[in-house]
Coordinates of C-alpha atoms in Angstrom, one line a residue:
X1 CA 2.5 -9.5 -71.7
X2 CA 2.8 -9.0 -67.5
X3 CA 0.0 -8.7 -65.7
X4 CA 0.6 -5.2 -63.4
X5 CA 1.4 -5.6 -59.5
X6 CA -1.7 -4.2 -57.7
X7 CA -0.8 -5.6 -54.0
X8 CA 1.5 -3.3 -51.1
X9 CA 5.2 -3.9 -51.0
X10 CA 6.3 -4.4 -47.3
X11 CA 4.5 -6.0 -44.4
X12 CA 0.8 -7.2 -44.4
X13 CA -2.0 -7.5 -41.9
X14 CA -2.4 -11.2 -41.0
X15 CA -5.9 -10.8 -40.9
X16 CA -8.6 -11.1 -38.0
X17 CA -7.2 -14.0 -36.4
X18 CA -3.9 -12.7 -36.3
X19 CA -5.5 -9.5 -34.3
X20 CA -7.6 -12.2 -31.9
X21 CA -4.2 -13.7 -31.2
X22 CA -2.3 -10.7 -30.3
X23 CA -5.4 -9.5 -28.1
X24 CA -5.3 -12.8 -26.0
X25 CA -1.3 -12.6 -25.5
X26 CA -2.6 -9.8 -23.6
X27 CA -5.8 -11.1 -22.0
X28 CA -5.6 -12.1 -18.0
X29 CA -8.3 -13.6 -15.8
X30 CA -6.7 -12.4 -12.7
X31 CA -9.5 -9.8 -12.3
X32 CA -12.5 -11.5 -12.8
X33 CA -14.4 -14.0 -10.3
X34 CA -16.8 -15.4 -12.3
X35 CA -17.6 -15.5 -16.8
X36 CA -21.6 -16.1 -17.6
X37 CA -22.1 -16.5 -21.0
X38 CA -25.6 -16.4 -22.3
X39 CA -26.7 -16.9 -26.0
X40 CA -29.5 -18.7 -28.1
X41 CA -27.6 -21.1 -30.9
X42 CA -30.6 -20.4 -33.3
X43 CA -29.5 -16.7 -33.4
X44 CA -27.3 -15.7 -35.6
X45 CA -25.6 -13.0 -33.6
X46 CA -24.4 -15.5 -31.2
X47 CA -21.6 -16.9 -33.2
X48 CA -18.9 -14.7 -31.9
X49 CA -20.1 -14.8 -28.7
X50 CA -19.0 -18.9 -29.3
X51 CA -16.0 -17.9 -30.8
X52 CA -15.7 -16.2 -27.6
X53 CA -16.4 -18.6 -25.1
X54 CA -13.9 -21.0 -27.0
X55 CA -10.9 -18.7 -26.6
X56 CA -11.9 -17.4 -23.2
X57 CA -12.1 -21.6 -22.1
X58 CA -8.5 -22.4 -23.7
X59 CA -5.8 -24.0 -21.0
X60 CA -3.3 -20.8 -21.5
X61 CA -5.9 -18.3 -20.4
X62 CA -7.2 -20.5 -17.7
X63 CA -3.8 -20.7 -16.2
X64 CA -3.6 -16.8 -15.6
X65 CA -6.6 -17.8 -12.6
X66 CA -7.7 -21.1 -12.1
X67 CA -10.4 -20.1 -9.7
X68 CA -12.7 -18.4 -12.2
X69 CA -16.0 -19.9 -12.6
X70 CA -17.4 -20.2 -16.7
X71 CA -21.1 -20.6 -16.6
X72 CA -22.8 -21.1 -20.3
X73 CA -26.6 -20.2 -20.3
X74 CA -28.0 -21.7 -23.6
X75 CA -31.2 -20.5 -24.5
X76 CA -33.9 -20.9 -26.4
X77 CA -35.7 -17.7 -26.7
X78 CA -34.5 -16.0 -29.0
X79 CA -32.6 -13.2 -27.1
X80 CA -29.2 -11.3 -27.7
X81 CA -26.2 -13.0 -26.7
X82 CA -24.6 -11.4 -23.7
X83 CA -21.3 -12.2 -21.5
X84 CA -21.0 -11.0 -18.0
X85 CA -18.0 -10.6 -15.9
X86 CA -18.3 -10.5 -12.2
X87 CA -14.8 -8.8 -11.1
X88 CA -12.8 -9.4 -7.9
X89 CA -13.6 -5.9 -6.6
X90 CA -17.3 -6.6 -6.2
X91 CA -18.3 -4.7 -9.6
X92 CA -19.8 -6.4 -12.8
X93 CA -19.1 -5.7 -16.6
X94 CA -21.9 -6.5 -19.0
X95 CA -21.4 -7.0 -22.9
X96 CA -24.4 -7.5 -24.8
X97 CA -22.8 -8.8 -27.8
X98 CA -25.4 -8.9 -30.7
X99 CA -23.6 -6.5 -32.6
X100 CA -20.0 -7.6 -31.5
X101 CA -17.4 -9.4 -33.1
X102 CA -15.3 -11.5 -31.3
X103 CA -12.3 -9.3 -31.9
X104 CA -14.1 -6.3 -30.3
X105 CA -15.0 -8.5 -27.3
X106 CA -11.5 -9.2 -27.0
X107 CA -10.3 -5.5 -27.6
X108 CA -13.4 -4.3 -25.0
X109 CA -12.0 -6.9 -22.3
X110 CA -8.7 -5.9 -22.5
X111 CA -9.6 -2.2 -22.7
X112 CA -12.0 -2.4 -19.4
X113 CA -10.9 -5.5 -17.7
X114 CA -6.9 -6.4 -18.1
X115 CA -6.4 -2.5 -17.4
X116 CA -7.7 -3.5 -13.8
X117 CA -4.3 -5.3 -13.1
X118 CA -1.8 -4.0 -10.9
X119 CA 1.3 -2.7 -12.8
X120 CA 4.1 -5.2 -12.0
X121 CA 7.2 -3.6 -10.6
X122 CA 10.7 -4.4 -12.1
X123 CA 12.5 -6.7 -9.9
X124 CA 16.0 -5.6 -9.0
X125 CA 19.0 -8.2 -8.5
X126 CA 21.3 -7.5 -5.9
X127 CA 24.8 -8.1 -6.8
X128 CA 27.0 -9.4 -4.0
X129 CA 30.6 -7.2 -3.1
X130 CA 32.6 -9.7 -5.5
X131 CA 30.4 -9.0 -8.3
X132 CA 30.7 -5.4 -8.3
X133 CA 34.5 -5.6 -7.7
X134 CA 34.7 -7.6 -10.6
X135 CA 32.5 -5.3 -12.4
X136 CA 34.4 -2.3 -11.6
X137 CA 37.9 -3.9 -13.0
X138 CA 36.3 -4.2 -16.4

């Protein structure tokens, strides 16, 4: 007797980890001057904030803006976790992270902060006269 197939045929979602990896590839710290993480390690809701901190401080992300300052405030007053971004243009963005997952924090970061990056214009390559002539002969 065979077992009936109950799955899906085709591509499957890679899960939360692959979604986080996808969001971190889009991430850039260029518009950020300073990041302040504040959490109480004894509160259950701080797990996602600590995971976000771990992913933000990876070498590949720090290379996008080596002058960014990352500060961590570990408190013991049962306060809700929060992440504050001070931007280069003088404004600041506050994530109250009590009910946010790691993936949601990355999505919000990309939506509100990475979108502040100026669009890069494509680089046009100039051709010499001999290259243009060789292209016309083909």
